[in-house]
Amino acid sequence: MASIWEYANPVKFMRLTDRVLPWVSVLAGITLAVGLVWGFFFTPDDYRQGSTVKIIYLHVPAALMAINAWFMMLVASLIWLIRRHHVSALAAKAAAPVGAIMTVIALITGALWGQPMWGTWWAWDPRLTSFLILFLFYLGYIALWEAIEDSDTAADLTAVLCLVGSVFAILSRYAVNFWNQGLHQGASLSLDKEENVADVFYQPLLFAIAGFGLLFLALVLLRTRTEIRLRRTKALIAREKMA
Amino acid sequence: MKALLFRDLQLAMRAGGGFGLGLSFFLIVTVLVPFGVGPESALLSRIAAGVLWIGALLACLLSLDRIFALDWEDGSLDLLATSPLPLEAVCVAKALVHWLTTGLPLTITAPLLGLLLSLPDGGFLWVFISLAVGTPALSFIGMFGAALTVGIKRGGLLLSLLVLPLYVPTLIFGAEIARRGVEGLSVSVPLMLLSGITLGTLALLPFVSALVLRINLR
């Protein structure tokens, strides 16, 4: 029986992703297009927020992906530290810039939405603040990868940073709650709540979220493949120097 | 471990730089703030506690890269790693020395500098207590950052980028204690949370830092 660990073998990983990646990319494009076009042009304006409510189709999926990207890096780092699969370390490295960009998208769309709604681009609200802190964590993580030359040492150190950083990120999340009350609304997409976003907005939003998820998957696969190829060329160059 | 503690303390005292520099930096930051925001004492007394905390945090940051860098360069870190003393204990000793040479003096001088910022009367005690409880956490978190970046040439800037986000919870609770103390509110909740952070970092980060050092020394 094929286990998931087989794809820790770079050759098998490359063979699988070579077949899967085009499909994922196309699917990501289609769902994104459906979600965004539906959301932008075929939903009514909100009676209080007007058409600004449509920023939700970029803001919410990007914010979700920003957090999930860090979570994926955490899992990949753990796999690297425990089972020493190089593909896992490279996947964590590949996910970091994507996650950082998602964080920026969430922050910028949030600012654009906050300006007409709250009358301010930025407020020191717990959610906004923790996103800014998350962005700083991404920057530190990426910078540490860049700074260390030996690739295994870099993988180890960034993995440890990711673990420690996760603990502190969660701590900060609750600390800022304590520090300031927020303008940002509470969760309104939960499956088990009475009061949620209305169905007309909800359905295209699900498409947009799925689209962002697939987009993230496609980008991470692509970047992981690039990292693996980069590793191979380095090995080839080293071998030629030895000969 | 005692020997290591005393050796590092003596080095820090005699080599200069580490000991006085942090304090002078703290003084300068506190002096610069009124230039930046204006001299009205009403405004100053409102932000005094927060300014003292940020100044202490930055002064702490200043001397972090010295925790392991000198021993790394002359190879004594390799000796320490192969000595019978566990590397975890070395990390504890290093962080303690860092605290004794920066955190403790900062804590003692902070109320004095509070005078310059017209800190309200009720605030002196709580600024002192919050710094006394919080600065060990700053030293231990910083020690972890220093262990991460020890092998990197000119890692000082990277060290700040890595460590500052980790300082966020400590700063929030520490400044909150000082602020509530100034306003005469109950401080027990943030004080307990800050103590929790300090004890947690004391308990866990030496192990993580030793792990990171072993990776770096490989």
Tab-separated table of N, CA and C in Angstrom, chain B residues 107-202:
chain	number	residue	atom	x	y	z
B	107	THR	N	16.423	47.527	35.701
B	107	THR	CA	15.306	47.541	36.643
B	107	THR	C	15.549	48.543	37.761
B	108	ILE	N	16.803	48.581	38.248
B	108	ILE	CA	17.108	49.471	39.373
B	108	ILE	C	17.083	50.933	38.943
B	109	THR	N	17.564	51.217	37.728
B	109	THR	CA	17.617	52.617	37.310
B	109	THR	C	16.294	53.125	36.758
B	110	ALA	N	15.401	52.207	36.363
B	110	ALA	CA	14.156	52.654	35.725
B	110	ALA	C	13.364	53.634	36.588
B	111	PRO	N	13.184	53.370	37.912
B	111	PRO	CA	12.437	54.359	38.715
B	111	PRO	C	13.115	55.729	38.729
B	112	LEU	N	14.457	55.742	38.736
B	112	LEU	CA	15.165	57.023	38.697
B	112	LEU	C	14.842	57.780	37.418
B	113	LEU	N	14.903	57.052	36.297
B	113	LEU	CA	14.590	57.708	35.033
B	113	LEU	C	13.123	58.094	34.969
B	114	GLY	N	12.304	57.385	35.738
B	114	GLY	CA	10.897	57.744	35.825
B	114	GLY	C	10.718	59.173	36.317
B	115	LEU	N	11.632	59.623	37.174
B	115	LEU	CA	11.587	61.011	37.640
B	115	LEU	C	11.683	61.977	36.472
B	116	LEU	N	12.594	61.657	35.528
B	116	LEU	CA	12.783	62.533	34.368
B	116	LEU	C	11.506	62.629	33.542
B	117	LEU	N	10.732	61.547	33.513
B	117	LEU	CA	9.530	61.520	32.685
B	117	LEU	C	8.286	61.869	33.500
B	118	SER	N	8.491	62.420	34.686
B	118	SER	CA	7.402	62.746	35.617
B	118	SER	C	6.384	61.613	35.720
B	119	LEU	N	6.921	60.429	36.027
B	119	LEU	CA	6.073	59.270	36.293
B	119	LEU	C	5.236	59.548	37.541
B	120	PRO	N	3.919	59.246	37.506
B	120	PRO	CA	3.093	59.507	38.692
B	120	PRO	C	3.561	58.684	39.889
B	121	ASP	N	3.248	59.167	41.082
B	121	ASP	CA	3.774	58.561	42.307
B	121	ASP	C	3.503	57.068	42.419
B	122	GLY	N	2.274	56.682	42.081
B	122	GLY	CA	1.925	55.275	42.246
B	122	GLY	C	2.685	54.356	41.311
B	123	GLY	N	3.335	54.942	40.286
B	123	GLY	CA	3.914	54.104	39.249
B	123	GLY	C	5.275	53.521	39.572
B	124	PHE	N	6.041	54.188	40.445
B	124	PHE	CA	7.436	53.780	40.648
B	124	PHE	C	7.552	52.315	41.054
B	125	LEU	N	6.752	51.945	42.059
B	125	LEU	CA	6.816	50.583	42.570
B	125	LEU	C	6.491	49.586	41.470
B	126	TRP	N	5.426	49.876	40.690
B	126	TRP	CA	4.973	48.885	39.721
B	126	TRP	C	5.879	48.823	38.508
B	127	VAL	N	6.462	49.955	38.105
B	127	VAL	CA	7.456	49.888	37.029
B	127	VAL	C	8.610	49.006	37.466
B	128	PHE	N	9.056	49.207	38.721
B	128	PHE	CA	10.160	48.414	39.250
B	128	PHE	C	9.795	46.928	39.273
B	129	ILE	N	8.611	46.628	39.818
B	129	ILE	CA	8.227	45.209	39.944
B	129	ILE	C	8.037	44.569	38.579
B	130	SER	N	7.350	45.285	37.661
B	130	SER	CA	7.089	44.665	36.355
B	130	SER	C	8.398	44.414	35.621
B	131	LEU	N	9.349	45.356	35.739
B	131	LEU	CA	10.644	45.126	35.075
B	131	LEU	C	11.397	43.984	35.755
B	132	ALA	N	11.323	43.934	37.094
B	132	ALA	CA	12.030	42.862	37.795
B	132	ALA	C	11.484	41.501	37.379
B	133	VAL	N	10.179	41.416	37.189
B	133	VAL	CA	9.587	40.131	36.795
B	133	VAL	C	9.799	39.854	35.307
B	134	GLY	N	9.760	40.913	34.488
B	134	GLY	CA	9.753	40.721	33.043
B	134	GLY	C	11.115	40.611	32.391
B	135	THR	N	12.130	41.313	32.930
B	135	THR	CA	13.421	41.318	32.225
B	135	THR	C	14.101	39.940	32.152
B	136	PRO	N	13.909	39.029	33.155
B	136	PRO	CA	14.492	37.695	32.938
B	136	PRO	C	13.950	37.024	31.676
B	137	ALA	N	12.651	37.221	31.409
B	137	ALA	CA	12.088	36.649	30.183
B	137	ALA	C	12.779	37.252	28.965
B	138	LEU	N	13.038	38.568	29.003
B	138	LEU	CA	13.719	39.211	27.872
B	138	LEU	C	15.094	38.577	27.651
B	139	SER	N	15.816	38.327	28.762
B	139	SER	CA	17.153	37.745	28.626
B	139	SER	C	17.093	36.335	28.070
B	140	PHE	N	16.129	35.546	28.536
B	140	PHE	CA	16.086	34.148	28.082
B	140	PHE	C	15.613	34.048	26.637
B	141	ILE	N	14.618	34.867	26.259
B	141	ILE	CA	14.187	34.863	24.865
B	141	ILE	C	15.338	35.332	23.978
B	142	GLY	N	16.045	36.370	24.447
B	142	GLY	CA	17.169	36.890	23.683
B	142	GLY	C	18.276	35.862	23.543
B	143	MET	N	18.473	35.080	24.599
B	143	MET	CA	19.485	34.029	24.538
B	143	MET	C	19.142	33.023	23.444
B	144	PHE	N	17.864	32.708	23.317
B	144	PHE	CA	17.442	31.811	22.233
B	144	PHE	C	17.753	32.426	20.864
B	145	GLY	N	17.438	33.717	20.724
B	145	GLY	CA	17.730	34.387	19.456
B	145	GLY	C	19.218	34.414	19.169
B	146	ALA	N	20.024	34.668	20.214
B	146	ALA	CA	21.472	34.710	20.037
B	146	ALA	C	22.003	33.339	19.638
B	147	ALA	N	21.417	32.276	20.222
B	147	ALA	CA	21.854	30.925	19.865
B	147	ALA	C	21.517	30.625	18.410
B	148	LEU	N	20.360	31.122	17.951
B	148	LEU	CA	19.966	30.891	16.557
B	148	LEU	C	20.943	31.542	15.584
B	149	THR	N	21.369	32.759	15.894
B	149	THR	CA	22.117	33.544	14.915
B	149	THR	C	23.618	33.514	15.168
B	150	VAL	N	24.092	32.629	16.075
B	150	VAL	CA	25.491	32.724	16.470
B	150	VAL	C	26.444	32.450	15.304
B	151	GLY	N	26.033	31.585	14.375
B	151	GLY	CA	26.945	31.242	13.288
B	151	GLY	C	26.935	32.222	12.138
B	152	ILE	N	26.088	33.244	12.223
B	152	ILE	CA	25.914	34.138	11.074
B	152	ILE	C	26.799	35.363	11.239
B	153	LYS	N	27.538	35.685	10.212
B	153	LYS	CA	28.370	36.882	10.259
B	153	LYS	C	27.473	38.114	10.225
B	154	ARG	N	27.774	39.058	11.073
B	154	ARG	CA	26.995	40.281	11.180
B	154	ARG	C	25.502	39.961	11.343
B	155	GLY	N	25.212	39.092	12.323
B	155	GLY	CA	23.834	38.666	12.518
B	155	GLY	C	23.026	39.604	13.400
B	156	GLY	N	23.636	40.739	13.793
B	156	GLY	CA	22.981	41.609	14.768
B	156	GLY	C	21.605	42.074	14.332
B	157	LEU	N	21.509	42.496	13.072
B	157	LEU	CA	20.234	43.015	12.584
B	157	LEU	C	19.195	41.905	12.501
B	158	LEU	N	19.653	40.748	12.019
B	158	LEU	CA	18.759	39.597	11.915
B	158	LEU	C	18.269	39.202	13.299
B	159	LEU	N	19.190	39.265	14.272
B	159	LEU	CA	18.831	38.941	15.657
B	159	LEU	C	17.679	39.820	16.129
B	160	SER	N	17.753	41.115	15.849
B	160	SER	CA	16.659	41.999	16.269
B	160	SER	C	15.359	41.613	15.583
B	161	LEU	N	15.449	41.304	14.298
B	161	LEU	CA	14.240	40.959	13.544
B	161	LEU	C	13.599	39.695	14.110
B	162	LEU	N	14.449	38.742	14.558
B	162	LEU	CA	13.901	37.500	15.079
B	162	LEU	C	13.353	37.678	16.488
B	163	VAL	N	14.061	38.466	17.297
B	163	VAL	CA	13.745	38.511	18.719
B	163	VAL	C	12.586	39.468	19.018
B	164	LEU	N	12.516	40.585	18.300
B	164	LEU	CA	11.506	41.589	18.653
B	164	LEU	C	10.069	41.052	18.606
B	165	PRO	N	9.677	40.278	17.557
B	165	PRO	CA	8.308	39.746	17.619
B	165	PRO	C	8.096	38.822	18.820
B	166	LEU	N	9.156	38.124	19.229
B	166	LEU	CA	9.015	37.235	20.378
B	166	LEU	C	8.835	38.024	21.672
B	167	TYR	N	9.253	39.282	21.665
B	167	TYR	CA	9.138	40.103	22.865
B	167	TYR	C	7.730	40.656	23.072
B	168	VAL	N	6.873	40.525	22.052
B	168	VAL	CA	5.570	41.201	22.112
B	168	VAL	C	4.751	40.862	23.363
B	169	PRO	N	4.534	39.557	23.677
B	169	PRO	CA	3.689	39.285	24.854
B	169	PRO	C	4.283	39.842	26.146
B	170	THR	N	5.605	39.696	26.312
B	170	THR	CA	6.253	40.208	27.522
B	170	THR	C	6.031	41.715	27.651
B	171	LEU	N	6.231	42.413	26.542
B	171	LEU	CA	6.070	43.868	26.568
B	171	LEU	C	4.631	44.251	26.897
B	172	ILE	N	3.682	43.551	26.274
B	172	ILE	CA	2.274	43.898	26.506
B	172	ILE	C	1.925	43.769	27.979
B	173	PHE	N	2.266	42.616	28.576
B	173	PHE	CA	1.885	42.409	29.972
B	173	PHE	C	2.685	43.313	30.900
B	174	GLY	N	3.994	43.472	30.612
B	174	GLY	CA	4.814	44.324	31.466
B	174	GLY	C	4.311	45.754	31.484
B	175	ALA	N	4.045	46.296	30.283
B	175	ALA	CA	3.586	47.682	30.201
B	175	ALA	C	2.198	47.817	30.813
B	176	GLU	N	1.403	46.740	30.680
B	176	GLU	CA	0.047	46.773	31.253
B	176	GLU	C	0.105	46.860	32.776
B	177	ILE	N	1.033	46.085	33.380
B	177	ILE	CA	1.188	46.164	34.837
B	177	ILE	C	1.539	47.590	35.239
B	178	ALA	N	2.541	48.163	34.544
B	178	ALA	CA	2.984	49.505	34.893
B	178	ALA	C	1.839	50.508	34.721
B	179	ARG	N	1.079	50.364	33.628
B	179	ARG	CA	-0.010	51.310	33.359
B	179	ARG	C	-1.095	51.209	34.424
B	180	ARG	N	-1.472	49.957	34.744
B	180	ARG	CA	-2.507	49.787	35.764
B	180	ARG	C	-2.019	50.276	37.124
B	181	GLY	N	-0.721	50.042	37.390
B	181	GLY	CA	-0.165	50.507	38.661
B	181	GLY	C	-0.265	52.027	38.765
B	182	VAL	N	0.036	52.709	37.641
B	182	VAL	CA	-0.035	54.172	37.632
B	182	VAL	C	-1.450	54.634	37.917
B	183	GLU	N	-2.434	53.928	37.316
B	183	GLU	CA	-3.831	54.353	37.500
B	183	GLU	C	-4.435	53.813	38.789
B	184	GLY	N	-3.669	53.030	39.521
B	184	GLY	CA	-4.164	52.518	40.780
B	184	GLY	C	-5.151	51.371	40.655
B	185	LEU	N	-5.150	50.684	39.483
B	185	LEU	CA	-6.045	49.543	39.306
B	185	LEU	C	-5.383	48.277	39.837
B	186	SER	N	-6.145	47.210	39.871
B	186	SER	CA	-5.594	45.934	40.313
B	186	SER	C	-4.660	45.384	39.246
B	187	VAL	N	-3.492	44.900	39.659
B	187	VAL	CA	-2.505	44.447	38.674
B	187	VAL	C	-2.338	42.933	38.701
B	188	SER	N	-3.159	42.219	39.504
B	188	SER	CA	-2.809	40.814	39.738
B	188	SER	C	-2.876	39.975	38.465
B	189	VAL	N	-3.865	40.252	37.585
B	189	VAL	CA	-3.999	39.395	36.399
B	189	VAL	C	-2.788	39.525	35.465
B	190	PRO	N	-2.440	40.750	35.006
B	190	PRO	CA	-1.251	40.824	34.151
B	190	PRO	C	0.024	40.382	34.861
B	191	LEU	N	0.091	40.616	36.171
B	191	LEU	CA	1.296	40.199	36.901
B	191	LEU	C	1.442	38.691	36.866
B	192	MET	N	0.324	37.994	37.051
B	192	MET	CA	0.395	36.532	36.995
B	192	MET	C	0.752	36.062	35.595
B	193	LEU	N	0.151	36.712	34.577
B	193	LEU	CA	0.445	36.291	33.204
B	193	LEU	C	1.915	36.531	32.873
B	194	LEU	N	2.438	37.696	33.303
B	194	LEU	CA	3.843	37.994	33.029
B	194	LEU	C	4.748	36.999	33.753
B	195	SER	N	4.421	36.675	35.014
B	195	SER	CA	5.223	35.690	35.730
B	195	SER	C	5.168	34.352	35.004
B	196	GLY	N	3.979	34.025	34.482
B	196	GLY	CA	3.850	32.776	33.741
B	196	GLY	C	4.782	32.744	32.550
B	197	ILE	N	4.836	33.858	31.788
B	197	ILE	CA	5.726	33.914	30.627
B	197	ILE	C	7.175	33.760	31.070
B	198	THR	N	7.548	34.494	32.130
B	198	THR	CA	8.938	34.433	32.588
B	198	THR	C	9.311	33.020	33.018
B	199	LEU	N	8.450	32.397	33.832
B	199	LEU	CA	8.766	31.047	34.300
B	199	LEU	C	8.783	30.062	33.142
B	200	GLY	N	7.863	30.241	32.200
B	200	GLY	CA	7.839	29.343	31.040
B	200	GLY	C	9.115	29.444	30.227
B	201	THR	N	9.563	30.686	29.963
B	201	THR	CA	10.793	30.827	29.180
B	201	THR	C	11.987	30.297	29.969
B	202	LEU	N	12.005	30.520	31.292
B	202	LEU	CA	13.101	30.002	32.116
B	202	LEU	C	13.164	28.488	32.029
